[in-house]
């Protein structure tokens, strides 16, 4: 048996392809299924099954389309009841994969009510577990994505599910779907796969015997929920069309919402008025889906020669299929500007009398390091709630996050609203705090 892992860094998720004696099992595939099917074809693997552990809240699934394209059997949790053809997976009702391969569904509610993990047996011996959003590396899947009303109930179910999985043989390999970087995980451990034995030793959640204490721990400091998540579950329940083409036409004039994905240093020198500045990176799709109004046409702004296939793919992974094209020459229209500052320059400006400082990190980060006098507003709340009234548009606004990524996005937003932003580039609030401590 061999297991290939496909990482989607911007969403913090992994898809797996299990290969046994020429037969393939695809687990929790993202929408861009070409990379998985190509890997199977390169290895002369016949895809027999496509497994879904749950109705995903963080991305649009490619499971249905993968099954249609290959003739593989689509297996989903029985309680998911999606509106398309599939084989329901019932708790402990084994699925024969042939050649000594058995797939054993294990009902593990908690992340979602229908959540099902899949234990892999070879010749009757358990060897691997695909745990989806149940037992994760040093963590567990979040129970609050379906709303605060159900969060505690699901958290208690998650406690029972983790204990059920922890009873498997210690040598069983653990392959979770959610991991570091995913907003579906309660914490991040930095590792992507594990074993049951390692989790028994290292996962702090498995040391909690009381289900209420477990629920308290999971729900104590909830992470924000990206705005696009609420659209993923319904899409995956009703069915998802194939991936749109990643090649889009070049436009002379933008249409709809304009997203500038050029490097932040280029954006700072000039953007189209009213555009969003979201530099291309692994999380480009996530930030775009979180911050933009959904359903409107999107025009990308890129540099001459800059590849945009990955940008279109990331947007399609969360169901944004409305990219109309790309503009590569802004000409004299690039009049929206902001400034970037390195750490030393930023600290000098911050120490000037009357300096305005906006911290766009998430609340959990504020609790770790805070700067006196900072105006705190998490980046997505900046877009949803508007700019704090205490900020004066007539004076520069210093903006920082943890690395410069979110600060640059915020600076572009401030610029489009008529403010004079200066974003900290290549450093973050903890660096600023450490520098100030040395100077004081």
Short mmCIF file of C-alpha atoms in Angstrom, two decimals:
data_model
loop_
_atom_site.label_atom_id
_atom_site.label_comp_id
_atom_site.label_asym_id
_atom_site.label_seq_id
_atom_site.Cartn_x
_atom_site.Cartn_y
_atom_site.Cartn_z
CA UNK A 1 0.00 0.00 0.00
CA UNK A 2 1.15 3.50 -0.81
CA UNK A 3 -0.44 6.86 0.08
CA UNK A 4 0.23 9.99 -1.96
CA UNK A 5 -0.49 13.34 -0.31
CA UNK A 6 -1.56 16.50 -2.18
CA UNK A 7 -1.28 19.68 -0.15
CA UNK A 8 -3.38 22.77 -0.74
CA UNK A 9 -1.45 25.26 1.42
CA UNK A 10 -3.78 28.24 1.17
CA UNK A 11 -6.68 26.24 2.59
CA UNK A 12 -4.58 24.14 4.96
CA UNK A 13 -6.00 20.90 3.54
CA UNK A 14 -4.70 17.64 2.14
CA UNK A 15 -6.13 15.22 -0.39
CA UNK A 16 -4.91 11.62 -0.46
CA UNK A 17 -4.57 8.94 -3.09
CA UNK A 18 -4.25 5.45 -1.66
CA UNK A 19 -2.76 2.91 -4.05
CA UNK A 20 -2.96 -0.85 -3.47
CA UNK A 21 -2.15 -3.42 -6.15
CA UNK A 22 -3.04 -1.03 -8.96
CA UNK A 23 -6.31 0.09 -7.36
CA UNK A 24 -6.78 3.67 -6.23
CA UNK A 25 -8.85 5.37 -3.53
CA UNK A 26 -9.09 9.17 -3.66
CA UNK A 27 -9.97 10.88 -0.37
CA UNK A 28 -11.45 14.38 0.04
CA UNK A 29 -10.37 15.81 -3.32
CA UNK A 30 -10.34 19.51 -4.00
CA UNK A 31 -12.21 20.81 -7.03
CA UNK A 32 -9.13 20.96 -9.28
CA UNK A 33 -9.12 17.19 -9.78
CA UNK A 34 -6.67 17.16 -12.69
CA UNK A 35 -3.63 16.90 -10.41
CA UNK A 36 -5.05 13.81 -8.68
CA UNK A 37 -6.19 12.05 -11.81
CA UNK A 38 -2.87 12.79 -13.54
CA UNK A 39 -1.00 11.24 -10.61
CA UNK A 40 -3.17 8.12 -10.84
CA UNK A 41 -2.67 7.88 -14.61
CA UNK A 42 1.10 8.30 -14.31
CA UNK A 43 1.17 5.30 -11.98
CA UNK A 44 -1.26 3.25 -14.06
CA UNK A 45 -3.74 3.22 -11.19
CA UNK A 46 -7.40 2.35 -11.68
CA UNK A 47 -9.41 4.70 -9.50
CA UNK A 48 -11.99 2.51 -7.78
CA UNK A 49 -13.35 4.76 -5.04
CA UNK A 50 -13.68 8.44 -4.21
CA UNK A 51 -14.30 8.96 -0.50
CA UNK A 52 -15.70 12.02 1.23
CA UNK A 53 -15.36 12.27 5.00
CA UNK A 54 -17.95 15.05 5.31
CA UNK A 55 -19.70 17.89 3.53
CA UNK A 56 -16.82 20.33 3.48
CA UNK A 57 -17.20 23.83 4.89
CA UNK A 58 -13.94 25.28 3.60
CA UNK A 59 -13.77 24.36 -0.08
CA UNK A 60 -15.78 23.16 -3.05
CA UNK A 61 -15.35 19.43 -3.46
CA UNK A 62 -14.13 17.69 -6.58
CA UNK A 63 -15.37 14.26 -5.47
CA UNK A 64 -18.47 14.14 -7.63
CA UNK A 65 -16.66 15.20 -10.79
CA UNK A 66 -13.76 12.82 -10.11
CA UNK A 67 -16.18 9.92 -9.86
CA UNK A 68 -18.01 10.97 -13.02
CA UNK A 69 -14.80 11.31 -15.03
CA UNK A 70 -13.30 8.00 -13.95
CA UNK A 71 -16.29 5.77 -13.26
CA UNK A 72 -15.12 5.37 -9.67
CA UNK A 73 -17.64 4.75 -6.92
CA UNK A 74 -18.44 7.89 -4.94
CA UNK A 75 -18.76 7.07 -1.24
CA UNK A 76 -20.15 9.62 1.22
CA UNK A 77 -21.38 9.52 4.82
CA UNK A 78 -24.87 8.11 4.89
CA UNK A 79 -26.16 11.06 6.91
CA UNK A 80 -24.83 13.59 4.40
CA UNK A 81 -27.68 12.83 1.98
CA UNK A 82 -26.37 14.97 -0.91
CA UNK A 83 -28.61 15.69 -3.89
CA UNK A 84 -26.70 13.48 -6.31
CA UNK A 85 -25.92 9.83 -6.83
CA UNK A 86 -23.51 8.19 -4.37
CA UNK A 87 -22.94 5.13 -2.21
CA UNK A 88 -23.84 5.82 1.43
CA UNK A 89 -21.22 4.82 3.99
CA UNK A 90 -22.79 3.30 7.10
CA UNK A 91 -20.94 2.89 10.38
CA UNK A 92 -18.78 -0.27 10.40
CA UNK A 93 -20.30 -1.61 7.17
CA UNK A 94 -17.16 -2.66 5.31
CA UNK A 95 -16.55 -1.81 1.66
CA UNK A 96 -14.58 -4.43 -0.26
CA UNK A 97 -11.86 -2.83 -2.37
CA UNK A 98 -10.50 -6.11 -3.78
CA UNK A 99 -7.02 -7.56 -3.43
CA UNK A 100 -7.30 -7.72 0.36
CA UNK A 101 -8.21 -4.01 0.66
CA UNK A 102 -11.13 -3.13 2.94
CA UNK A 103 -12.53 0.33 3.71
CA UNK A 104 -14.34 0.51 7.03
CA UNK A 105 -16.49 3.61 7.65
CA UNK A 106 -16.37 4.88 11.23
CA UNK A 107 -19.01 7.44 12.20
CA UNK A 108 -17.11 10.28 13.88
CA UNK A 109 -19.48 13.24 14.35
CA UNK A 110 -18.18 16.46 15.83
CA UNK A 111 -16.71 18.56 13.05
CA UNK A 112 -20.03 18.00 11.29
CA UNK A 113 -22.92 15.73 12.33
CA UNK A 114 -22.45 13.28 9.44
CA UNK A 115 -18.66 13.14 9.60
CA UNK A 116 -17.25 9.70 8.81
CA UNK A 117 -13.64 8.52 8.99
CA UNK A 118 -12.37 5.58 6.95
CA UNK A 119 -10.21 2.85 8.42
CA UNK A 120 -8.11 1.01 5.84
CA UNK A 121 -7.47 -2.67 6.38
CA UNK A 122 -5.12 -4.85 4.35
CA UNK A 123 -5.86 -8.56 4.67
CA UNK A 124 -7.92 -7.78 7.76
CA UNK A 125 -5.27 -5.76 9.58
CA UNK A 126 -5.81 -2.00 10.19
CA UNK A 127 -3.02 0.03 8.62
CA UNK A 128 -4.30 3.58 8.04
CA UNK A 129 -7.05 5.99 8.98
CA UNK A 130 -8.39 8.85 6.88
CA UNK A 131 -9.78 11.05 9.62
CA UNK A 132 -10.96 14.11 7.66
CA UNK A 133 -11.86 16.76 10.22
CA UNK A 134 -12.11 14.50 13.25
CA UNK A 135 -8.81 13.49 14.89
CA UNK A 136 -6.11 15.83 13.59
CA UNK A 137 -2.39 16.11 14.29
CA UNK A 138 -2.20 17.33 17.91
CA UNK A 139 -5.68 18.79 17.50
CA UNK A 140 -9.24 18.17 16.36
CA UNK A 141 -11.62 19.59 13.81
CA UNK A 142 -13.59 22.65 14.85
CA UNK A 143 -17.16 22.02 16.07
CA UNK A 144 -18.42 25.59 15.65
CA UNK A 145 -18.58 26.03 11.87
CA UNK A 146 -22.31 25.23 11.71
CA UNK A 147 -23.16 27.99 14.14
CA UNK A 148 -22.79 28.73 17.85
CA UNK A 149 -26.15 27.10 18.67
CA UNK A 150 -24.82 23.64 17.78
CA UNK A 151 -21.18 24.13 18.70
CA UNK A 152 -21.28 22.69 22.20
CA UNK A 153 -23.30 19.65 21.17
CA UNK A 154 -20.90 18.96 18.32
CA UNK A 155 -17.91 19.51 20.61
CA UNK A 156 -19.18 16.82 22.97
CA UNK A 157 -19.66 14.49 20.00
CA UNK A 158 -16.13 15.28 18.88
CA UNK A 159 -14.89 14.14 22.28
CA UNK A 160 -16.54 10.75 21.82
CA UNK A 161 -15.29 10.46 18.24
CA UNK A 162 -11.67 11.16 19.18
CA UNK A 163 -11.80 8.55 21.91
CA UNK A 164 -13.28 6.05 19.45
CA UNK A 165 -10.39 6.64 17.03
CA UNK A 166 -7.78 6.63 19.79
CA UNK A 167 -8.75 3.03 20.57
CA UNK A 168 -7.35 1.88 17.20
CA UNK A 169 -3.98 0.09 17.15
CA UNK A 170 -1.14 2.55 17.92
CA UNK A 171 0.67 1.76 14.68
CA UNK A 172 -2.26 2.89 12.53
CA UNK A 173 -1.14 5.74 10.26
CA UNK A 174 -3.23 8.90 10.59
CA UNK A 175 -4.07 10.95 7.49
CA UNK A 176 -6.26 13.98 8.36
CA UNK A 177 -7.69 16.29 5.72
CA UNK A 178 -7.42 19.47 7.77
CA UNK A 179 -4.12 20.67 9.16
CA UNK A 180 -1.82 23.62 9.71
CA UNK A 181 -3.21 26.71 7.98
CA UNK A 182 -6.81 25.51 7.90
CA UNK A 183 -9.54 27.48 9.67
CA UNK A 184 -11.26 24.10 10.16
CA UNK A 185 -8.74 22.99 12.79
CA UNK A 186 -8.90 24.12 16.40
CA UNK A 187 -5.11 24.56 16.63
CA UNK A 188 -2.06 23.99 14.46
CA UNK A 189 0.80 21.61 15.15
CA UNK A 190 2.94 22.12 12.07
CA UNK A 191 2.81 18.40 11.16
CA UNK A 192 0.49 16.97 8.54
CA UNK A 193 0.31 13.24 9.25
CA UNK A 194 0.86 11.08 12.31
CA UNK A 195 -0.01 7.74 13.92
CA UNK A 196 -2.57 6.83 16.53
CA UNK A 197 0.24 6.03 18.96
CA UNK A 198 1.88 9.42 18.47
CA UNK A 199 -1.43 11.19 19.04
CA UNK A 200 -2.02 9.25 22.24
CA UNK A 201 1.26 10.70 23.48
CA UNK A 202 1.26 14.17 21.93
CA UNK A 203 -2.34 15.27 21.35
CA UNK A 204 -3.43 17.28 24.42
CA UNK A 205 -7.10 16.82 23.57
CA UNK A 206 -6.86 13.06 24.02
CA UNK A 207 -5.81 13.64 27.63
CA UNK A 208 -9.15 15.27 28.48
CA UNK A 209 -11.56 12.67 29.88
CA UNK A 210 -14.53 14.89 30.63
CA UNK A 211 -16.63 15.85 27.57
CA UNK A 212 -17.61 19.23 29.03
CA UNK A 213 -14.01 20.13 29.79
CA UNK A 214 -13.16 19.03 26.25
CA UNK A 215 -15.91 21.27 24.85
CA UNK A 216 -14.72 24.18 27.00
CA UNK A 217 -11.20 23.73 25.65
CA UNK A 218 -12.28 23.57 22.00
CA UNK A 219 -14.60 26.55 22.30
CA UNK A 220 -12.51 28.73 24.61
CA UNK A 221 -10.89 30.88 21.92
CA UNK A 222 -12.63 30.27 18.60
CA UNK A 223 -10.85 31.37 15.47
CA UNK A 224 -12.68 33.58 12.97
CA UNK A 225 -14.77 31.86 10.32
CA UNK A 226 -14.05 33.03 6.77
CA UNK A 227 -17.11 34.59 5.15
CA UNK A 228 -17.04 32.23 2.18
CA UNK A 229 -17.43 29.16 4.41
CA UNK A 230 -21.19 29.59 4.62
CA UNK A 231 -21.46 28.94 0.89
CA UNK A 232 -19.37 25.75 0.80
CA UNK A 233 -21.68 23.34 2.62
CA UNK A 234 -24.75 24.12 0.48
CA UNK A 235 -22.68 23.89 -2.71
CA UNK A 236 -21.29 20.50 -1.74
CA UNK A 237 -24.76 19.28 -0.76
CA UNK A 238 -26.36 20.24 -4.08
CA UNK A 239 -23.46 19.31 -6.36
CA UNK A 240 -20.66 21.22 -8.03
CA UNK A 241 -20.05 21.76 -11.77
CA UNK A 242 -16.62 21.01 -13.26
CA UNK A 243 -13.73 23.42 -12.82
CA UNK A 244 -13.92 26.45 -15.10
CA UNK A 245 -11.04 27.03 -17.54
CA UNK A 246 -8.08 28.70 -15.87
CA UNK A 247 -7.24 30.65 -19.02
CA UNK A 248 -9.10 33.97 -19.11
CA UNK A 249 -9.01 36.73 -21.71
CA UNK A 250 -6.93 39.88 -21.47
CA UNK A 251 -9.08 42.97 -21.06
CA UNK A 252 -8.45 46.59 -21.83
CA UNK A 253 -11.05 47.73 -19.30
CA UNK A 254 -11.99 46.07 -15.98
CA UNK A 255 -15.47 44.75 -15.19
CA UNK A 256 -16.97 44.31 -11.73
CA UNK A 257 -14.73 43.93 -8.71
CA UNK A 258 -11.04 44.52 -9.44
CA UNK A 259 -8.45 42.42 -7.61
CA UNK A 260 -4.83 43.45 -7.99
CA UNK A 261 -2.59 40.40 -7.45
CA UNK A 262 0.72 42.07 -8.36
CA UNK A 263 3.51 42.21 -5.74
CA UNK A 264 2.74 44.69 -2.98
CA UNK A 265 5.76 46.81 -3.93
CA UNK A 266 4.20 47.30 -7.38
CA UNK A 267 0.71 47.89 -5.97
CA UNK A 268 2.02 50.60 -3.64
CA UNK A 269 3.25 52.59 -6.63
CA UNK A 270 -0.15 52.69 -8.28
CA UNK A 271 -3.43 50.76 -8.47
CA UNK A 272 -6.76 51.30 -10.15
CA UNK A 273 -8.98 53.39 -7.87
CA UNK A 274 -11.44 51.24 -5.95
CA UNK A 275 -9.52 48.00 -6.46
CA UNK A 276 -8.58 45.39 -3.88
CA UNK A 277 -4.89 44.74 -3.35
CA UNK A 278 -4.35 41.02 -2.62
CA UNK A 279 -0.87 39.98 -3.63
CA UNK A 280 -0.65 36.53 -5.24
CA UNK A 281 0.30 33.86 -2.71
CA UNK A 282 -0.92 30.49 -1.44
CA UNK A 283 -3.82 32.15 0.38
CA UNK A 284 -4.86 34.52 -2.42
CA UNK A 285 -8.13 32.67 -2.99
CA UNK A 286 -9.02 32.55 0.69
CA UNK A 287 -8.53 36.28 1.24
CA UNK A 288 -10.33 37.16 -1.98
CA UNK A 289 -13.27 34.92 -1.05
CA UNK A 290 -13.37 36.36 2.45
CA UNK A 291 -13.22 40.04 1.52
CA UNK A 292 -15.05 40.44 -1.81
CA UNK A 293 -18.82 40.51 -2.29
CA UNK A 294 -19.81 37.09 -3.60
CA UNK A 295 -21.35 36.52 -7.01
CA UNK A 296 -20.07 39.65 -8.74
CA UNK A 297 -17.80 39.66 -11.81
CA UNK A 298 -14.08 39.77 -11.02
CA UNK A 299 -11.27 41.34 -13.03
CA UNK A 300 -7.71 40.47 -12.10
CA UNK A 301 -4.84 42.92 -12.43
CA UNK A 302 -1.47 41.29 -13.11
CA UNK A 303 1.95 42.27 -14.33
CA UNK A 304 2.92 41.61 -17.95
CA UNK A 305 3.89 37.96 -18.12
CA UNK A 306 2.60 37.13 -14.62
CA UNK A 307 0.89 33.73 -14.55
CA UNK A 308 -2.71 33.81 -13.36
CA UNK A 309 -3.76 30.16 -13.71
CA UNK A 310 -3.06 29.54 -10.02
CA UNK A 311 -5.12 32.59 -9.04
CA UNK A 312 -8.12 31.38 -11.05
CA UNK A 313 -7.68 27.88 -9.61
CA UNK A 314 -7.66 29.14 -6.03
CA UNK A 315 -10.83 31.12 -6.65
CA UNK A 316 -12.53 28.12 -8.25
CA UNK A 317 -11.58 25.98 -5.25
CA UNK A 318 -14.00 28.07 -3.18
CA UNK A 319 -16.63 28.37 -5.90
CA UNK A 320 -15.72 31.78 -7.33
CA UNK A 321 -16.20 31.19 -11.05
CA UNK A 322 -16.83 34.79 -12.07
CA UNK A 323 -13.38 35.87 -13.28
CA UNK A 324 -14.02 37.79 -16.49
CA UNK A 325 -10.41 38.44 -17.46
CA UNK A 326 -7.14 40.12 -16.62
CA UNK A 327 -5.82 43.66 -17.11
CA UNK A 328 -2.05 43.98 -17.48
CA UNK A 329 -1.54 47.62 -18.43
CA UNK A 330 -2.99 50.25 -16.10
CA UNK A 331 -1.37 53.19 -17.85
CA UNK A 332 -2.20 56.56 -16.37
CA UNK A 333 -5.15 55.14 -14.42
CA UNK A 334 -2.96 53.73 -11.62
CA UNK A 335 -3.58 56.59 -9.21
CA UNK A 336 -4.40 54.73 -5.97
CA UNK A 337 -1.19 54.52 -3.93
CA UNK A 338 0.10 53.66 -0.49
CA UNK A 339 3.50 53.47 1.21
CA UNK A 340 5.55 50.56 2.52
CA UNK A 341 8.01 50.88 5.39
CA UNK A 342 10.62 48.54 6.81
CA UNK A 343 10.77 47.86 10.54
CA UNK A 344 13.16 50.66 11.47
CA UNK A 345 11.32 53.24 9.39
CA UNK A 346 7.96 52.11 10.74
CA UNK A 347 9.12 52.37 14.35
CA UNK A 348 10.49 55.88 13.73
CA UNK A 349 7.13 56.98 12.36
CA UNK A 350 5.28 55.27 15.19
CA UNK A 351 7.28 57.21 17.79
CA UNK A 352 6.33 60.57 16.30
CA UNK A 353 3.77 62.59 18.29
CA UNK A 354 0.18 61.89 17.26
CA UNK A 355 1.01 58.80 15.18
CA UNK A 356 -2.02 56.72 14.18
CA UNK A 357 -1.55 52.95 14.35
CA UNK A 358 -3.97 50.31 13.03
CA UNK A 359 -3.42 46.66 14.02
CA UNK A 360 -5.29 44.29 11.65
CA UNK A 361 -4.32 40.99 13.26
CA UNK A 362 -6.97 38.60 14.59
CA UNK A 363 -8.16 38.90 18.23
CA UNK A 364 -6.16 35.88 19.43
CA UNK A 365 -3.00 37.60 18.20
CA UNK A 366 -3.86 40.80 20.07
CA UNK A 367 -3.98 38.79 23.28
CA UNK A 368 -0.38 37.67 22.74
CA UNK A 369 1.18 41.06 21.95
CA UNK A 370 -0.48 44.47 22.18
CA UNK A 371 0.85 47.96 21.51
CA UNK A 372 -0.45 50.88 23.60
CA UNK A 373 -2.65 53.26 21.66
CA UNK A 374 -3.26 50.85 18.78
CA UNK A 375 -6.59 50.89 16.98
CA UNK A 376 -7.44 47.19 16.64
CA UNK A 377 -9.66 45.85 13.88
CA UNK A 378 -9.24 42.42 12.31
CA UNK A 379 -8.71 42.68 8.56
CA UNK A 380 -12.04 41.12 7.43
CA UNK A 381 -13.91 43.29 9.96
CA UNK A 382 -12.26 46.32 8.39
CA UNK A 383 -14.04 45.46 5.15
CA UNK A 384 -17.31 44.34 6.73
CA UNK A 385 -17.68 47.10 9.34
CA UNK A 386 -15.73 49.92 7.74
CA UNK A 387 -12.86 51.98 9.08
CA UNK A 388 -12.76 52.97 12.77
CA UNK A 389 -14.09 56.48 13.27
CA UNK A 390 -11.07 57.38 15.37
CA UNK A 391 -8.75 57.32 12.34
CA UNK A 392 -8.10 60.71 10.76
CA UNK A 393 -7.90 60.56 6.95
CA UNK A 394 -5.88 63.77 6.90
CA UNK A 395 -2.92 62.17 8.67
CA UNK A 396 -0.89 59.06 7.82
CA UNK A 397 -2.19 55.75 9.19
CA UNK A 398 0.46 53.19 10.13
CA UNK A 399 -0.79 49.63 9.49
CA UNK A 400 0.71 46.35 10.69
CA UNK A 401 -0.13 42.68 11.12
CA UNK A 402 2.23 39.76 11.86
CA UNK A 403 4.22 39.66 8.62
CA UNK A 404 3.08 42.42 6.25
CA UNK A 405 0.64 40.33 4.23
CA UNK A 406 -2.58 41.56 5.83
CA UNK A 407 -1.16 45.03 6.40
CA UNK A 408 -0.67 45.48 2.64
CA UNK A 409 -4.25 44.33 1.93
CA UNK A 410 -5.50 46.78 4.56
CA UNK A 411 -3.34 49.59 3.18
CA UNK A 412 -4.86 49.15 -0.28
CA UNK A 413 -8.32 49.36 1.30
CA UNK A 414 -7.42 52.49 3.26
CA UNK A 415 -6.07 54.08 0.08
CA UNK A 416 -9.28 53.40 -1.82
CA UNK A 417 -11.20 55.07 1.03
CA UNK A 418 -9.09 58.22 0.77
CA UNK A 419 -6.69 57.63 3.67
CA UNK A 420 -2.88 57.87 3.65
CA UNK A 421 -1.70 54.41 4.75
CA UNK A 422 1.84 53.23 5.48
CA UNK A 423 2.11 49.44 5.77
CA UNK A 424 4.82 47.63 7.72
CA UNK A 425 6.52 45.32 5.22
CA UNK A 426 8.42 42.16 6.09
CA UNK A 427 7.80 42.34 9.84
CA UNK A 428 4.95 42.39 12.32
CA UNK A 429 3.60 43.78 15.55
CA UNK A 430 5.75 41.45 17.72
CA UNK A 431 8.83 42.82 15.94
CA UNK A 432 7.65 46.38 16.56
CA UNK A 433 7.06 45.64 20.24
CA UNK A 434 10.51 44.08 20.62
CA UNK A 435 12.17 47.05 18.88
CA UNK A 436 10.31 49.55 21.06
CA UNK A 437 11.37 47.65 24.19
CA UNK A 438 15.00 47.97 23.16
CA UNK A 439 14.64 51.70 22.52
CA UNK A 440 12.82 52.49 25.75
#
